[in-house]
Structure formats: C-alpha cells, structure tokens
C-alpha cells in the first residue's frame, strides 16, 4: 500500500552507500513511500555521497573531527534534519555511535541495519565474527537504535546460510543482498504506520510469517 504523502527521511552514511542506493531505487520504483530530504556523511569522500548526487539529492558532509564532543556532532545533525523536516533517521553504514542528543530528538525514529542476526555479533566486522565462530546461519537485522551498540528493538531480520567454503567476503555479499531488501521494507512498514513497540518487542500490524518455517544447514537427509 503506497500512500500519497511521502515520509521525509534523512540518511546518515559513512561508506559505499549500497543500502542508500537500494532505498533510492525502491523510492524511484514507487515501492517505498519516502522522500530523502538530505544525506549526511561524516566521511568527505564516502562513495555514498556520489550516489546521492547522481540522483540529485541534497548532501552534506559533517566531519566528526570538527566537533569537540559526540553530543555537539549529534546536535548539528539534529539541527540539519529538523530544518529539513526529517521525520525518520536512517543509518545506512554510518560508522559512529550516536548519543541521546539525536535519540531524544527522534525517539523510536532512528533505524539502523546490522549485518548479523542480532543479538549475535554486535559491533564491527560482524560477518568475520560469524565466519570465525562457525555459525551455520547468519543474516541481517534492521532495528531501532537505542543507547547501546546494536541493541535496540528488532524490526525485521533475514537469514542466510553460512557455507563451508565461505570467507568474510562471500558471506558479506550474501548478507548484503538481503540488506538491500529488508531495509526498504522496514522503512515502508514505518511509512504505513504498522510498527508498534512494547517492552522492546516490535509488532508489525498484519506482518506475516509462516510458523512452520524451519531451515537446516546442512540439509537433513530424511529425518
Ligand atoms: C552494511 O553491511 C551495513 O549492514 C553496515 O555497514 C554496511 C554498509 O554498507 N552497517 P553500504 O555503505 O550500505 O554499502
């Protein structure tokens, strides 16, 4: 269901911006009822900025080194987002820990994507952590951001297998494909007003999942 009003979003990036690209593509294909008001990068040469410019989106570099505290850096982000009437903050490969200055300005309105099945493998290099640990499945998680690291209420997850021959790179690529699907979906749930949070459990109104869905790795042989 696409509504006429577009949700004004602000995107925070630091790197390649493939998730930003997926969000842009879903908006342009009419599948995501959002409008990107501004893309902010803390890294001046992030490729994400290139991607945004190619689509004529407003961009801004706010270098964290230019601020004495994390709070002052966040206050500048809030100032920019508020002046652009942003209603939802989307962290897409943004490599900074944010503070209550941003969270209090956007309560349950800051989303992040993490390349693991949270709460496993929080923090940096989640895909390498998964390969090194030897899990049989990993995946990605879109969650609301809270004050912890990768600890906020979970909106949607996708599961992918970890294969014997996987490296950090091959697993990352498999996970990234799913990131590009679940992030636009999570934002669209928000656009449609279908998300509620109760004691950190997120409910998606009319969200469906097959209760008998199970998956094994390696596959079972007749059991
Ligand atoms: C993704 O793996 C995301 O899960 C993590 O950082 C990476 C960003 O990739 N938070 P990109 O910049 O969107 O290509």
Tab-separated table of C-alpha atoms and ligand atoms in Angstrom:
chain	number	residue	atom	x	y	z
A	1	UNK	CA	0.000	0.000	0.000
A	2	UNK	CA	1.596	3.280	-1.086
A	3	UNK	CA	0.184	6.422	0.443
A	4	UNK	CA	0.222	9.770	-1.302
A	5	UNK	CA	2.207	11.573	1.353
A	6	UNK	CA	5.907	10.775	1.225
A	7	UNK	CA	7.656	10.299	4.545
A	8	UNK	CA	10.543	12.779	4.808
A	9	UNK	CA	13.675	10.845	5.778
A	10	UNK	CA	17.281	11.776	6.490
A	11	UNK	CA	20.045	9.281	5.744
A	12	UNK	CA	23.358	9.008	7.604
A	13	UNK	CA	26.235	7.356	5.742
A	14	UNK	CA	29.983	6.824	6.048
A	15	UNK	CA	30.889	4.444	3.248
A	16	UNK	CA	29.915	2.826	-0.009
A	17	UNK	CA	26.211	3.543	0.328
A	18	UNK	CA	24.794	0.426	-1.299
A	19	UNK	CA	21.935	0.448	1.211
A	20	UNK	CA	21.306	4.094	0.383
A	21	UNK	CA	21.233	3.066	-3.280
A	22	UNK	CA	18.664	0.389	-2.590
A	23	UNK	CA	16.468	2.884	-0.722
A	24	UNK	CA	16.761	5.360	-3.613
A	25	UNK	CA	15.911	2.642	-6.142
A	26	UNK	CA	12.850	1.485	-4.207
A	27	UNK	CA	11.619	5.081	-3.914
A	28	UNK	CA	12.152	5.670	-7.633
A	29	UNK	CA	10.282	2.457	-8.491
A	30	UNK	CA	7.317	3.620	-6.397
A	31	UNK	CA	7.679	0.809	-3.871
A	32	UNK	CA	8.741	2.968	-0.928
A	33	UNK	CA	6.683	5.969	0.085
A	34	UNK	CA	9.530	8.105	1.340
A	35	UNK	CA	11.425	11.156	0.231
A	36	UNK	CA	15.111	11.613	1.054
A	37	UNK	CA	15.441	15.185	2.307
A	38	UNK	CA	19.181	15.091	2.935
A	39	UNK	CA	22.088	12.624	3.021
A	40	UNK	CA	24.709	13.410	5.655
A	41	UNK	CA	28.151	11.810	5.649
A	42	UNK	CA	30.820	12.165	8.311
A	43	UNK	CA	33.376	10.996	5.731
A	44	UNK	CA	34.041	13.588	2.982
A	45	UNK	CA	34.916	11.093	0.227
A	46	UNK	CA	32.299	8.459	1.001
A	47	UNK	CA	31.044	6.940	-2.248
A	48	UNK	CA	27.523	7.194	-0.815
A	49	UNK	CA	27.702	10.945	-1.477
A	50	UNK	CA	28.391	10.276	-5.173
A	51	UNK	CA	25.372	8.028	-5.351
A	52	UNK	CA	23.158	10.660	-3.734
A	53	UNK	CA	24.392	13.399	-6.067
A	54	UNK	CA	23.706	11.225	-9.116
A	55	UNK	CA	20.080	11.235	-8.040
A	56	UNK	CA	20.086	14.987	-7.329
A	57	UNK	CA	19.620	14.515	-3.603
A	58	UNK	CA	20.858	17.163	-1.161
A	59	UNK	CA	24.079	16.090	0.540
A	60	UNK	CA	26.104	17.448	3.391
A	61	UNK	CA	29.433	16.500	4.953
A	62	UNK	CA	29.607	16.941	8.715
A	63	UNK	CA	33.040	15.817	9.872
A	64	UNK	CA	33.012	14.404	13.377
A	65	UNK	CA	36.612	15.615	13.853
A	66	UNK	CA	35.328	19.183	13.716
A	67	UNK	CA	33.387	18.733	16.958
A	68	UNK	CA	34.734	18.514	20.475
A	69	UNK	CA	32.142	16.018	21.680
A	70	UNK	CA	29.863	13.363	20.225
A	71	UNK	CA	26.953	15.384	21.579
A	72	UNK	CA	27.970	18.509	19.673
A	73	UNK	CA	28.323	16.473	16.472
A	74	UNK	CA	24.865	14.950	17.000
A	75	UNK	CA	23.364	18.364	17.757
A	76	UNK	CA	24.498	19.582	14.360
A	77	UNK	CA	22.922	16.533	12.677
A	78	UNK	CA	19.664	17.204	14.559
A	79	UNK	CA	19.742	20.857	13.520
A	80	UNK	CA	20.104	19.917	9.845
A	81	UNK	CA	17.460	17.183	9.968
A	82	UNK	CA	14.956	19.344	11.826
A	83	UNK	CA	15.427	22.223	9.417
A	84	UNK	CA	14.762	19.774	6.561
A	85	UNK	CA	11.608	18.483	8.349
A	86	UNK	CA	13.031	14.966	8.562
A	87	UNK	CA	10.716	12.566	10.429
A	88	UNK	CA	12.733	9.342	10.275
A	89	UNK	CA	16.508	8.968	10.544
A	90	UNK	CA	18.005	6.095	8.550
A	91	UNK	CA	21.528	4.997	9.420
A	92	UNK	CA	22.931	3.250	6.362
A	93	UNK	CA	26.505	2.210	7.033
A	94	UNK	CA	27.024	5.147	9.386
A	95	UNK	CA	30.106	4.304	11.432
A	96	UNK	CA	29.528	6.460	14.501
A	97	UNK	CA	27.916	5.772	17.843
A	98	UNK	CA	25.127	8.245	18.387
A	99	UNK	CA	24.126	9.895	21.654
A	100	UNK	CA	20.851	10.783	23.394
A	101	UNK	CA	21.054	14.183	21.697
A	102	UNK	CA	19.954	12.515	18.449
A	103	UNK	CA	17.872	9.757	20.047
A	104	UNK	CA	15.814	12.140	22.173
A	105	UNK	CA	15.144	14.325	19.145
A	106	UNK	CA	13.904	11.243	17.236
A	107	UNK	CA	12.502	8.718	19.744
A	108	UNK	CA	11.895	5.356	18.001
A	109	UNK	CA	12.615	7.230	14.825
A	110	UNK	CA	16.213	6.203	14.215
A	111	UNK	CA	16.765	2.950	12.301
A	112	UNK	CA	19.972	1.047	11.667
A	113	UNK	CA	20.936	-2.044	9.706
A	114	UNK	CA	23.439	-4.540	11.053
A	115	UNK	CA	24.986	-7.405	9.060
A	116	UNK	CA	24.258	-10.180	11.564
A	117	UNK	CA	21.352	-11.811	13.341
A	118	UNK	CA	21.298	-9.647	16.454
A	119	UNK	CA	21.937	-10.073	19.290
A	120	UNK	CA	24.770	-12.204	17.853
A	121	UNK	CA	27.900	-10.490	16.589
A	122	UNK	CA	27.354	-6.889	17.549
A	123	UNK	CA	29.836	-4.198	16.674
A	124	UNK	CA	32.437	-4.155	13.935
A	125	UNK	CA	33.224	-6.926	11.434
A	126	UNK	CA	30.074	-8.881	12.188
A	127	UNK	CA	30.472	-11.078	9.107
A	128	UNK	CA	34.024	-12.048	10.086
A	129	UNK	CA	32.853	-12.764	13.617
A	130	UNK	CA	30.177	-15.086	12.215
A	131	UNK	CA	32.623	-16.983	9.971
A	132	UNK	CA	35.185	-17.298	12.774
A	133	UNK	CA	32.583	-18.501	15.256
A	134	UNK	CA	31.372	-21.197	12.855
A	135	UNK	CA	27.646	-20.450	12.907
A	136	UNK	CA	25.585	-22.222	10.240
A	137	UNK	CA	23.332	-19.243	9.654
A	138	UNK	CA	23.805	-15.537	9.795
A	139	UNK	CA	21.942	-12.663	8.216
A	140	UNK	CA	20.977	-9.078	8.823
A	141	UNK	CA	18.796	-7.061	11.159
A	142	UNK	CA	17.011	-3.735	10.905
A	143	UNK	CA	16.392	-2.279	14.356
A	144	UNK	CA	15.509	0.918	16.107
A	145	UNK	CA	18.575	2.487	17.635
A	146	UNK	CA	18.814	2.847	21.391
A	147	UNK	CA	21.688	3.904	23.606
A	148	UNK	CA	23.552	0.605	23.356
A	149	UNK	CA	25.569	-0.772	20.457
A	150	UNK	CA	23.308	-2.711	18.055
A	151	UNK	CA	20.911	-3.380	20.933
A	152	UNK	CA	17.635	-1.672	20.013
A	153	UNK	CA	14.232	-3.239	19.241
A	154	UNK	CA	14.339	-5.529	16.208
A	155	UNK	CA	12.041	-4.702	13.285
A	156	UNK	CA	12.948	-7.320	10.677
A	157	UNK	CA	15.625	-9.946	10.097
A	158	UNK	CA	16.733	-12.028	7.126
A	159	UNK	CA	18.579	-15.327	7.483
A	160	UNK	CA	21.230	-16.646	5.098
A	161	UNK	CA	23.267	-19.841	5.332
A	162	UNK	CA	26.976	-19.829	6.071
A	163	UNK	CA	28.657	-22.290	3.692
A	164	UNK	CA	31.759	-24.315	4.464
A	165	UNK	CA	33.759	-22.501	1.808
A	166	UNK	CA	32.612	-19.026	2.866
A	167	UNK	CA	35.048	-16.231	3.562
A	168	UNK	CA	34.195	-12.943	5.183
A	169	UNK	CA	33.788	-11.511	1.668
A	170	UNK	CA	31.460	-14.155	0.246
A	171	UNK	CA	29.293	-14.144	3.362
A	172	UNK	CA	29.166	-10.332	3.341
A	173	UNK	CA	27.959	-10.361	-0.267
A	174	UNK	CA	25.210	-12.877	0.520
A	175	UNK	CA	24.083	-10.836	3.528
A	176	UNK	CA	24.251	-7.519	1.650
A	177	UNK	CA	21.758	-8.758	-0.963
A	178	UNK	CA	19.261	-9.290	1.836
A	179	UNK	CA	20.106	-5.946	3.477
A	180	UNK	CA	19.013	-4.293	0.256
A	181	UNK	CA	15.616	-5.974	0.568
A	182	UNK	CA	14.828	-5.688	4.263
A	183	UNK	CA	15.852	-2.054	4.794
A	184	UNK	CA	13.360	-0.584	2.290
A	185	UNK	CA	10.754	-2.981	3.689
A	186	UNK	CA	11.348	-1.822	7.278
A	187	UNK	CA	11.064	1.817	6.233
A	188	UNK	CA	7.881	1.049	4.313
A	189	UNK	CA	6.391	-0.601	7.442
A	190	UNK	CA	7.100	2.679	9.216
A	191	UNK	CA	5.614	4.718	6.365
A	192	UNK	CA	2.435	2.661	6.604
A	193	UNK	CA	2.224	3.235	10.366
A	194	UNK	CA	2.303	-0.503	11.046
A	195	UNK	CA	5.102	-0.610	13.629
A	196	UNK	CA	4.492	-0.607	17.371
A	197	UNK	CA	6.976	-1.293	20.157
A	198	UNK	CA	6.101	-2.755	23.525
A	199	UNK	CA	8.835	-3.688	26.015
A	200	UNK	CA	11.329	-3.827	23.159
A	201	UNK	CA	9.176	-6.272	21.188
A	202	UNK	CA	8.234	-4.855	17.831
A	203	UNK	CA	4.919	-5.752	16.254
A	204	UNK	CA	4.197	-5.250	12.577
A	205	UNK	CA	0.464	-4.946	12.057
A	206	UNK	CA	-0.605	-7.621	9.535
A	207	UNK	CA	3.019	-8.767	9.256
A	208	UNK	CA	3.075	-12.415	8.232
A	209	UNK	CA	5.466	-15.285	8.820
A	210	UNK	CA	4.916	-18.994	8.348
A	211	UNK	CA	5.044	-20.501	11.832
A	212	UNK	CA	6.165	-23.847	10.381
A	213	UNK	CA	9.081	-22.342	8.519
A	214	UNK	CA	12.259	-24.115	9.576
A	215	UNK	CA	15.539	-24.420	7.763
A	216	UNK	CA	18.536	-26.645	8.323
A	217	UNK	CA	22.180	-26.342	7.374
A	218	UNK	CA	23.342	-28.858	6.325
A	219	UNK	CA	20.028	-30.137	4.952
A	220	UNK	CA	18.502	-33.114	6.727
A	221	UNK	CA	18.682	-36.447	4.914
A	222	UNK	CA	15.285	-37.965	5.535
A	223	UNK	CA	14.928	-37.035	9.237
B	1	LIG	C1	26.365	-2.811	5.698
B	1	LIG	O1	26.871	-4.118	5.778
B	1	LIG	C2	25.570	-2.474	6.925
B	1	LIG	O2	24.907	-3.581	7.454
B	1	LIG	C3	26.622	-1.991	7.888
B	1	LIG	O3	27.535	-1.282	7.093
B	1	LIG	C4	27.469	-1.762	5.757
B	1	LIG	C5	27.156	-0.580	4.898
B	1	LIG	O4	27.215	-0.853	3.553
B	1	LIG	N1	26.013	-1.213	8.946
B	1	LIG	P1	26.768	0.241	2.496
B	1	LIG	O5	27.541	1.526	2.826
B	1	LIG	O6	25.299	0.450	2.627
B	1	LIG	O7	27.164	-0.332	1.168
